[in-house]
Amino acid sequence: MIVTTTPGIEGSRIVEYFGVVAGEAIVGANIFRDLFASVTDIVGGRSGAYEDALRGARETALRELQQAAREAGGNAVVGVDIDYEVIGKSGSMLMVSASGTAVRVE
């Protein structure tokens, strides 16, 4: 399935729109504290463990987005936006959300 931030797909024609679809993933902040305690790969201020956790959350959100598009009848998603939000009473969780428009392309 093509998933793109652009409003269209070059070389393809959108023949049907199915509306907005979304996918979310929430990661507890404590996972970051736990990872930090065991991180040995912090170099130059970057943590591969943190980046892997964020990458995993983003990939989960995009998988859910694609599933929602399939269920709506689409075979692609255009206009995708990915957001990162701190949520919870004390900002204890990170939510990654992806949204876009499910479409059918030829």
PDB file of C-alpha atoms in Angstrom:
ATOM      1  CA  MET A   1       0.000   0.000   0.000  1.00  0.00           C
ATOM      2  CA  ILE A   2       1.335   3.424  -0.905  1.00  0.00           C
ATOM      3  CA  VAL A   3       1.317   5.837   2.042  1.00  0.00           C
ATOM      4  CA  THR A   4       2.413   9.374   1.224  1.00  0.00           C
ATOM      5  CA  THR A   5       2.393  12.883   2.640  1.00  0.00           C
ATOM      6  CA  THR A   6       1.580  14.299  -0.789  1.00  0.00           C
ATOM      7  CA  PRO A   7      -2.019  14.990  -1.903  1.00  0.00           C
ATOM      8  CA  GLY A   8      -1.694  12.619  -4.842  1.00  0.00           C
ATOM      9  CA  ILE A   9       0.458   9.817  -6.219  1.00  0.00           C
ATOM     10  CA  GLU A  10       2.452  10.626  -9.318  1.00  0.00           C
ATOM     11  CA  GLY A  11       1.580   8.289 -12.161  1.00  0.00           C
ATOM     12  CA  SER A  12      -1.603   7.104 -10.448  1.00  0.00           C
ATOM     13  CA  ARG A  13      -5.119   8.438 -10.639  1.00  0.00           C
ATOM     14  CA  ILE A  14      -7.281   8.678  -7.530  1.00  0.00           C
ATOM     15  CA  VAL A  15     -10.646   7.178  -8.487  1.00  0.00           C
ATOM     16  CA  GLU A  16     -12.369   7.121  -5.089  1.00  0.00           C
ATOM     17  CA  TYR A  17     -12.023   8.804  -1.705  1.00  0.00           C
ATOM     18  CA  PHE A  18     -12.984   6.970   1.491  1.00  0.00           C
ATOM     19  CA  GLY A  19     -12.379   9.695   4.072  1.00  0.00           C
ATOM     20  CA  VAL A  20      -9.950  10.317   6.879  1.00  0.00           C
ATOM     21  CA  VAL A  21      -8.298   7.328   8.545  1.00  0.00           C
ATOM     22  CA  ALA A  22      -5.960   7.265  11.532  1.00  0.00           C
ATOM     23  CA  GLY A  23      -3.663   5.053  13.548  1.00  0.00           C
ATOM     24  CA  GLU A  24      -2.232   5.643  17.006  1.00  0.00           C
ATOM     25  CA  ALA A  25       0.421   4.170  19.263  1.00  0.00           C
ATOM     26  CA  ILE A  26       0.998   5.142  22.881  1.00  0.00           C
ATOM     27  CA  VAL A  27       4.269   4.494  24.668  1.00  0.00           C
ATOM     28  CA  GLY A  28       4.572   4.969  28.408  1.00  0.00           C
ATOM     29  CA  ALA A  29       7.301   7.393  29.450  1.00  0.00           C
ATOM     30  CA  ASN A  30       8.582   4.847  31.923  1.00  0.00           C
ATOM     31  CA  ILE A  31       9.810   2.798  28.971  1.00  0.00           C
ATOM     32  CA  PHE A  32      12.187   5.667  28.267  1.00  0.00           C
ATOM     33  CA  ARG A  33      13.449   5.726  31.857  1.00  0.00           C
ATOM     34  CA  ASP A  34      13.927   1.955  31.756  1.00  0.00           C
ATOM     35  CA  LEU A  35      15.724   2.169  28.451  1.00  0.00           C
ATOM     36  CA  PHE A  36      17.893   5.005  29.698  1.00  0.00           C
ATOM     37  CA  ALA A  37      19.017   2.904  32.648  1.00  0.00           C
ATOM     38  CA  SER A  38      20.276   0.212  30.302  1.00  0.00           C
ATOM     39  CA  VAL A  39      21.449   2.380  27.426  1.00  0.00           C
ATOM     40  CA  THR A  40      25.054   1.912  26.527  1.00  0.00           C
ATOM     41  CA  ASP A  41      24.844   3.361  23.056  1.00  0.00           C
ATOM     42  CA  ILE A  42      24.510   7.064  23.822  1.00  0.00           C
ATOM     43  CA  VAL A  43      27.008   8.818  21.621  1.00  0.00           C
ATOM     44  CA  GLY A  44      27.027  12.497  20.852  1.00  0.00           C
ATOM     45  CA  GLY A  45      23.742  13.013  22.681  1.00  0.00           C
ATOM     46  CA  ARG A  46      21.837  10.404  20.645  1.00  0.00           C
ATOM     47  CA  SER A  47      20.320   7.252  22.006  1.00  0.00           C
ATOM     48  CA  GLY A  48      19.726   4.387  19.644  1.00  0.00           C
ATOM     49  CA  ALA A  49      17.392   2.801  22.205  1.00  0.00           C
ATOM     50  CA  TYR A  50      15.193   5.923  22.346  1.00  0.00           C
ATOM     51  CA  GLU A  51      15.190   6.204  18.591  1.00  0.00           C
ATOM     52  CA  ASP A  52      14.203   2.544  18.254  1.00  0.00           C
ATOM     53  CA  ALA A  53      11.280   3.034  20.679  1.00  0.00           C
ATOM     54  CA  LEU A  54      10.044   6.082  18.749  1.00  0.00           C
ATOM     55  CA  ARG A  55      10.536   4.320  15.416  1.00  0.00           C
ATOM     56  CA  GLY A  56       8.533   1.345  16.692  1.00  0.00           C
ATOM     57  CA  ALA A  57       5.677   3.600  17.838  1.00  0.00           C
ATOM     58  CA  ARG A  58       5.649   5.405  14.481  1.00  0.00           C
ATOM     59  CA  GLU A  59       5.642   2.113  12.561  1.00  0.00           C
ATOM     60  CA  THR A  60       2.752   0.830  14.700  1.00  0.00           C
ATOM     61  CA  ALA A  61       0.731   3.983  14.033  1.00  0.00           C
ATOM     62  CA  LEU A  62       1.374   3.680  10.284  1.00  0.00           C
ATOM     63  CA  ARG A  63       0.401  -0.024  10.276  1.00  0.00           C
ATOM     64  CA  GLU A  64      -2.877   0.865  12.003  1.00  0.00           C
ATOM     65  CA  LEU A  65      -3.419   3.667   9.468  1.00  0.00           C
ATOM     66  CA  GLN A  66      -2.967   1.217   6.594  1.00  0.00           C
ATOM     67  CA  GLN A  67      -5.326  -1.297   8.210  1.00  0.00           C
ATOM     68  CA  ALA A  68      -7.985   1.395   8.632  1.00  0.00           C
ATOM     69  CA  ALA A  69      -7.564   2.358   4.965  1.00  0.00           C
ATOM     70  CA  ARG A  70      -7.987  -1.267   3.861  1.00  0.00           C
ATOM     71  CA  GLU A  71     -11.107  -1.639   5.997  1.00  0.00           C
ATOM     72  CA  ALA A  72     -12.525   1.521   4.406  1.00  0.00           C
ATOM     73  CA  GLY A  73     -11.911   0.062   0.923  1.00  0.00           C
ATOM     74  CA  GLY A  74      -8.761   1.988   0.010  1.00  0.00           C
ATOM     75  CA  ASN A  75      -5.530   0.798  -1.522  1.00  0.00           C
ATOM     76  CA  ALA A  76      -3.488   3.916  -0.671  1.00  0.00           C
ATOM     77  CA  VAL A  77      -3.367   6.786   1.822  1.00  0.00           C
ATOM     78  CA  VAL A  78      -2.564  10.359   0.781  1.00  0.00           C
ATOM     79  CA  GLY A  79      -1.958  13.543   2.765  1.00  0.00           C
ATOM     80  CA  VAL A  80      -0.450  11.658   5.699  1.00  0.00           C
ATOM     81  CA  ASP A  81       0.477  13.639   8.806  1.00  0.00           C
ATOM     82  CA  ILE A  82       2.416  12.158  11.736  1.00  0.00           C
ATOM     83  CA  ASP A  83       2.179  13.849  15.130  1.00  0.00           C
ATOM     84  CA  TYR A  84       3.936  13.248  18.426  1.00  0.00           C
ATOM     85  CA  GLU A  85       2.123  14.322  21.611  1.00  0.00           C
ATOM     86  CA  VAL A  86       2.913  14.032  25.304  1.00  0.00           C
ATOM     87  CA  ILE A  87      -0.242  12.933  27.097  1.00  0.00           C
ATOM     88  CA  GLY A  88      -1.350  11.802  30.540  1.00  0.00           C
ATOM     89  CA  LYS A  89      -1.866  13.605  33.797  1.00  0.00           C
ATOM     90  CA  SER A  90       1.831  14.176  34.340  1.00  0.00           C
ATOM     91  CA  GLY A  91       2.966  13.900  30.733  1.00  0.00           C
ATOM     92  CA  SER A  92       3.834  10.293  31.402  1.00  0.00           C
ATOM     93  CA  MET A  93       3.048   8.933  27.938  1.00  0.00           C
ATOM     94  CA  LEU A  94       3.952   9.681  24.367  1.00  0.00           C
ATOM     95  CA  MET A  95       1.354   9.258  21.628  1.00  0.00           C
ATOM     96  CA  VAL A  96       2.280   8.937  17.995  1.00  0.00           C
ATOM     97  CA  SER A  97      -0.655   9.448  15.646  1.00  0.00           C
ATOM     98  CA  ALA A  98      -0.822   9.178  11.886  1.00  0.00           C
ATOM     99  CA  SER A  99      -3.766  10.381   9.817  1.00  0.00           C
ATOM    100  CA  GLY A 100      -4.508  10.743   6.146  1.00  0.00           C
ATOM    101  CA  THR A 101      -7.141  10.171   3.476  1.00  0.00           C
ATOM    102  CA  ALA A 102      -7.880   6.624   2.330  1.00  0.00           C
ATOM    103  CA  VAL A 103      -8.218   6.449  -1.453  1.00  0.00           C
ATOM    104  CA  ARG A 104      -8.416   3.952  -4.274  1.00  0.00           C
ATOM    105  CA  VAL A 105      -5.891   4.538  -7.039  1.00  0.00           C
ATOM    106  CA  GLU A 106      -5.499   3.036 -10.507  1.00  0.00           C
TER     107      GLU A 106
END
